[in-house]
Amino acid sequence: KQEVTQIPAALSVPEGENLVLNCSFTDSAIYNLQWFRQDPGKGLTSLLLIQSSQREQTSGRLNASLDKSSGRSTLYIAASQPGDSATYLCAVRDTGGFKTIFGAGTRLFVKA
Amino acid sequence: DAGVTQSPTHLIKTRGQQVTLRCSPISGHKSVSWYQQVLGQGPQFIFQYYEKEERGRGNFPDRFSARQFPNYSSELNVNALLLGDSALYLCASSPGGSNYNSPLHFGNGTRLTVT
């Protein structure tokens, strides 16, 4: 049974700091891993999707890496801003194709 | 282009009642998935529908049911509501079929409160 874990559960950093969010999964049989952002009471916004054959994806100040064999992914946020404050969720799509399994998320607070 | 739209945005129901939540996918997307998110947790998979057929079901009781219409919109029904059904219900759409590496696109959800 696939399980997704995110560490840390919460993080508070000063503005401008570079930071790394961690995600681990127990079963390497995945199609892809997706990182999302969720603002309080809102839906999820897709940030990056890494296919199982890829090692990393970049979008602006965000860089996500994937090590499928070890069951790990990281989301790197450069030069953090107060507007980055949100919950960040990682999710893996299993090879059955229909189920995406989420971690509990990391709550990020960037102090001005 | 419009994103995934869900209605209603908020709903308050009493224990034992029934509720129907609605979702319209992004134009051109044929797959719709439903998720339940309890406060402080990640979303939990409930159902996936593709081309009006159920393709997957999560670990939820039979009180939960769904369907997809010819225009690819979807409804999630929950019968005999319990206090524990209080949650944010999220709908996600994707192209579906063999496009397993297309990202999921989520709506803003329906906040259900059961009293």
Tab-separated table of C-alpha atoms in Angstrom:
chain	number	residue	atom	x	y	z
A	1	LYS	CA	0.000	0.000	0.000
A	2	GLN	CA	1.450	3.329	-1.070
A	3	GLU	CA	2.120	5.835	1.701
A	4	VAL	CA	3.367	9.386	1.246
A	5	THR	CA	5.117	11.285	4.029
A	6	GLN	CA	6.107	14.937	4.121
A	7	ILE	CA	8.712	16.446	6.399
A	8	PRO	CA	8.628	18.891	8.077
A	9	ALA	CA	4.951	19.274	8.935
A	10	ALA	CA	5.457	23.009	9.394
A	11	LEU	CA	8.217	25.481	8.632
A	12	SER	CA	8.746	29.169	9.384
A	13	VAL	CA	11.523	31.072	7.600
A	14	PRO	CA	12.524	34.723	7.107
A	15	GLU	CA	11.931	36.310	3.731
A	16	GLY	CA	14.702	35.708	1.213
A	17	GLU	CA	15.779	32.341	2.562
A	18	ASN	CA	16.169	29.316	0.281
A	19	LEU	CA	14.339	26.246	1.577
A	20	VAL	CA	13.743	22.580	0.862
A	21	LEU	CA	10.571	20.581	1.446
A	22	ASN	CA	10.806	16.800	1.570
A	23	CYS	CA	8.474	14.072	0.371
A	24	SER	CA	8.935	10.308	0.604
A	25	PHE	CA	6.860	7.429	-0.756
A	26	THR	CA	6.945	3.723	-0.031
A	27	ASP	CA	6.251	2.150	-3.459
A	28	SER	CA	8.398	3.166	-6.435
A	29	ALA	CA	5.807	1.892	-8.951
A	30	ILE	CA	4.495	5.338	-9.875
A	31	TYR	CA	3.680	7.198	-13.064
A	32	ASN	CA	4.572	10.595	-11.687
A	33	LEU	CA	4.884	12.841	-8.666
A	34	GLN	CA	3.139	16.170	-8.483
A	35	TRP	CA	3.679	19.122	-6.139
A	36	PHE	CA	0.726	21.333	-5.233
A	37	ARG	CA	0.168	24.517	-3.306
A	38	GLN	CA	-2.951	25.032	-1.175
A	39	ASP	CA	-4.007	28.319	0.361
A	40	PRO	CA	-6.289	28.167	3.438
A	41	GLY	CA	-9.773	26.914	2.571
A	42	LYS	CA	-8.973	26.746	-1.122
A	43	GLY	CA	-8.380	24.095	-3.748
A	44	LEU	CA	-5.017	22.835	-4.919
A	45	THR	CA	-2.843	24.609	-7.473
A	46	SER	CA	-0.476	22.421	-9.468
A	47	LEU	CA	3.136	23.604	-9.256
A	48	LEU	CA	5.262	20.918	-10.897
A	49	LEU	CA	4.809	17.396	-12.226
A	50	ILE	CA	7.759	15.026	-12.574
A	51	GLN	CA	7.285	11.912	-14.665
A	52	SER	CA	8.788	8.686	-13.306
A	53	SER	CA	11.483	8.763	-16.022
A	54	GLN	CA	12.541	12.312	-15.147
A	55	ARG	CA	14.907	13.544	-12.442
A	56	GLU	CA	13.756	17.134	-12.001
A	57	GLN	CA	11.489	19.936	-13.160
A	58	THR	CA	11.872	23.684	-12.785
A	59	SER	CA	9.407	26.551	-12.835
A	60	GLY	CA	10.616	30.011	-11.894
A	61	ARG	CA	11.939	29.929	-8.317
A	62	LEU	CA	10.779	26.331	-7.845
A	63	ASN	CA	12.786	23.198	-8.547
A	64	ALA	CA	11.521	19.693	-7.848
A	65	SER	CA	13.651	16.574	-7.934
A	66	LEU	CA	12.695	12.902	-7.990
A	67	ASP	CA	14.694	9.850	-6.946
A	68	LYS	CA	12.252	7.060	-7.684
A	69	SER	CA	14.516	4.239	-6.565
A	70	SER	CA	14.861	5.687	-3.074
A	71	GLY	CA	11.271	6.924	-2.946
A	72	ARG	CA	12.144	10.573	-2.397
A	73	SER	CA	11.350	13.978	-3.841
A	74	THR	CA	12.341	17.481	-2.807
A	75	LEU	CA	10.839	20.869	-3.611
A	76	TYR	CA	13.388	23.671	-3.542
A	77	ILE	CA	12.092	27.235	-3.211
A	78	ALA	CA	14.635	29.954	-3.901
A	79	ALA	CA	14.507	33.426	-2.378
A	80	SER	CA	11.293	32.837	-0.451
A	81	GLN	CA	8.655	35.590	-0.280
A	82	PRO	CA	5.710	36.182	2.090
A	83	GLY	CA	3.408	35.291	-0.813
A	84	ASP	CA	4.873	31.783	-0.762
A	85	SER	CA	3.147	31.159	2.581
A	86	ALA	CA	0.799	28.209	2.030
A	87	THR	CA	0.587	24.452	2.483
A	88	TYR	CA	2.624	22.442	0.003
A	89	LEU	CA	1.442	18.938	-0.848
A	90	CYS	CA	3.147	16.194	-2.793
A	91	ALA	CA	1.212	13.399	-4.459
A	92	VAL	CA	2.128	10.261	-6.401
A	93	ARG	CA	0.060	8.672	-9.143
A	94	ASP	CA	0.153	4.903	-8.851
A	95	THR	CA	0.674	2.638	-11.842
A	96	GLY	CA	-2.995	1.653	-11.781
A	97	GLY	CA	-3.408	5.121	-13.256
A	98	PHE	CA	-6.524	6.188	-11.465
A	99	LYS	CA	-5.435	6.923	-7.907
A	100	THR	CA	-3.298	9.821	-6.723
A	101	ILE	CA	-2.084	9.529	-3.145
A	102	PHE	CA	-1.262	12.628	-1.144
A	103	GLY	CA	0.970	13.430	1.768
A	104	ALA	CA	-0.357	15.483	4.665
A	105	GLY	CA	1.516	18.568	3.499
A	106	THR	CA	4.069	21.051	4.841
A	107	ARG	CA	2.698	24.348	6.159
A	108	LEU	CA	5.108	27.098	5.169
A	109	PHE	CA	5.177	30.585	6.718
A	110	VAL	CA	7.537	33.165	5.259
A	111	LYS	CA	8.067	36.146	7.561
A	112	ALA	CA	8.498	39.602	6.069
B	1	ASP	CA	-10.571	29.016	-20.339
B	2	ALA	CA	-12.578	28.208	-17.248
B	3	GLY	CA	-10.955	25.965	-14.698
B	4	VAL	CA	-12.639	23.215	-12.708
B	5	THR	CA	-15.813	24.572	-11.138
B	6	GLN	CA	-17.567	23.108	-8.112
B	7	SER	CA	-20.890	23.919	-6.542
B	8	PRO	CA	-21.998	24.787	-4.002
B	9	THR	CA	-19.014	26.390	-2.269
B	10	HIS	CA	-20.402	25.814	1.218
B	11	LEU	CA	-23.090	23.526	2.574
B	12	ILE	CA	-24.490	22.830	6.016
B	13	LYS	CA	-26.444	19.613	6.556
B	14	THR	CA	-27.849	17.675	9.499
B	15	ARG	CA	-26.839	14.124	10.418
B	16	GLY	CA	-28.799	11.554	8.431
B	17	GLN	CA	-29.472	13.851	5.481
B	18	GLN	CA	-28.256	13.373	1.939
B	19	VAL	CA	-26.092	15.746	-0.092
B	20	THR	CA	-25.163	16.154	-3.763
B	21	LEU	CA	-22.025	17.970	-4.852
B	22	ARG	CA	-21.368	19.018	-8.439
B	23	CYS	CA	-18.256	19.407	-10.570
B	24	SER	CA	-17.613	20.685	-14.089
B	25	PRO	CA	-14.210	19.737	-15.523
B	26	ILE	CA	-11.957	21.806	-17.722
B	27	SER	CA	-13.177	21.823	-21.309
B	28	GLY	CA	-11.770	18.814	-23.133
B	29	HIS	CA	-11.062	16.831	-19.966
B	30	LYS	CA	-12.863	13.512	-19.811
B	31	SER	CA	-11.724	12.278	-16.397
B	32	VAL	CA	-13.015	13.498	-13.050
B	33	SER	CA	-11.778	12.444	-9.621
B	34	TRP	CA	-13.237	13.189	-6.207
B	35	TYR	CA	-11.239	13.679	-2.999
B	36	GLN	CA	-12.130	14.281	0.643
B	37	GLN	CA	-9.857	16.526	2.672
B	38	VAL	CA	-10.283	16.647	6.424
B	39	LEU	CA	-8.733	19.636	8.189
B	40	GLY	CA	-5.003	19.220	8.633
B	41	GLN	CA	-4.712	16.202	6.337
B	42	GLY	CA	-3.996	15.590	2.681
B	43	PRO	CA	-6.825	14.775	0.260
B	44	GLN	CA	-8.083	11.184	0.278
B	45	PHE	CA	-9.147	9.574	-3.003
B	46	ILE	CA	-12.850	8.704	-3.264
B	47	PHE	CA	-13.650	8.010	-6.942
B	48	GLN	CA	-12.376	8.399	-10.454
B	49	TYR	CA	-14.649	8.475	-13.514
B	50	TYR	CA	-13.634	8.386	-17.147
B	51	GLU	CA	-16.022	8.392	-20.084
B	52	LYS	CA	-18.956	7.959	-17.668
B	53	GLU	CA	-17.537	4.785	-16.157
B	54	GLU	CA	-16.122	4.305	-12.667
B	55	ARG	CA	-12.424	3.519	-13.021
B	56	GLY	CA	-11.397	3.530	-9.374
B	57	ARG	CA	-12.787	3.702	-5.886
B	58	GLY	CA	-11.073	4.540	-2.628
B	59	ASN	CA	-11.725	3.140	0.815
B	60	PHE	CA	-15.051	4.839	1.464
B	61	PRO	CA	-18.375	3.278	2.520
B	62	ASP	CA	-21.234	2.613	0.131
B	63	ARG	CA	-22.933	5.762	1.395
B	64	PHE	CA	-20.682	7.535	-1.095
B	65	SER	CA	-21.613	7.295	-4.764
B	66	ALA	CA	-20.905	9.276	-7.897
B	67	ARG	CA	-21.722	9.486	-11.541
B	68	GLN	CA	-20.479	11.217	-14.657
B	69	PHE	CA	-22.676	12.704	-17.343
B	70	PRO	CA	-22.269	12.761	-21.150
B	71	ASN	CA	-20.835	16.307	-20.920
B	72	TYR	CA	-18.205	14.899	-18.467
B	73	SER	CA	-19.535	16.828	-15.481
B	74	SER	CA	-19.927	14.796	-12.323
B	75	GLU	CA	-21.920	14.525	-9.121
B	76	LEU	CA	-20.863	13.095	-5.770
B	77	ASN	CA	-23.663	11.892	-3.512
B	78	VAL	CA	-23.350	11.113	0.168
B	79	ASN	CA	-26.258	9.476	2.003
B	80	ALA	CA	-26.986	9.194	5.710
B	81	LEU	CA	-24.511	11.915	6.609
B	82	LEU	CA	-22.329	11.500	9.687
B	83	LEU	CA	-20.483	14.170	11.649
B	84	GLY	CA	-17.245	12.675	10.327
B	85	ASP	CA	-18.253	13.500	6.761
B	86	SER	CA	-17.550	17.160	7.483
B	87	ALA	CA	-14.693	18.051	5.158
B	88	LEU	CA	-13.604	19.901	2.038
B	89	TYR	CA	-14.627	17.881	-1.023
B	90	LEU	CA	-12.385	18.441	-3.984
B	91	CYS	CA	-12.917	17.627	-7.622
B	92	ALA	CA	-10.038	17.227	-10.058
B	93	SER	CA	-10.065	16.871	-13.810
B	94	SER	CA	-7.545	15.577	-16.325
B	95	PRO	CA	-7.641	14.537	-19.968
B	96	GLY	CA	-7.924	10.881	-18.943
B	97	GLY	CA	-7.417	7.793	-21.038
B	98	SER	CA	-3.744	6.897	-21.363
B	99	ASN	CA	-2.637	10.432	-20.460
B	100	TYR	CA	-1.383	9.323	-17.044
B	101	ASN	CA	1.263	12.057	-16.996
B	102	SER	CA	-1.101	14.961	-17.391
B	103	PRO	CA	-1.362	17.041	-14.219
B	104	LEU	CA	-4.490	17.016	-12.102
B	105	HIS	CA	-6.357	20.304	-12.020
B	106	PHE	CA	-8.442	20.971	-8.917
B	107	GLY	CA	-11.472	23.104	-8.224
B	108	ASN	CA	-11.822	25.236	-5.087
B	109	GLY	CA	-13.882	22.573	-3.393
B	110	THR	CA	-17.153	22.354	-1.491
B	111	ARG	CA	-16.956	22.836	2.263
B	112	LEU	CA	-19.483	20.459	3.854
B	113	THR	CA	-20.399	20.873	7.493
B	114	VAL	CA	-22.558	18.206	9.135
B	115	THR	CA	-24.215	19.199	12.406
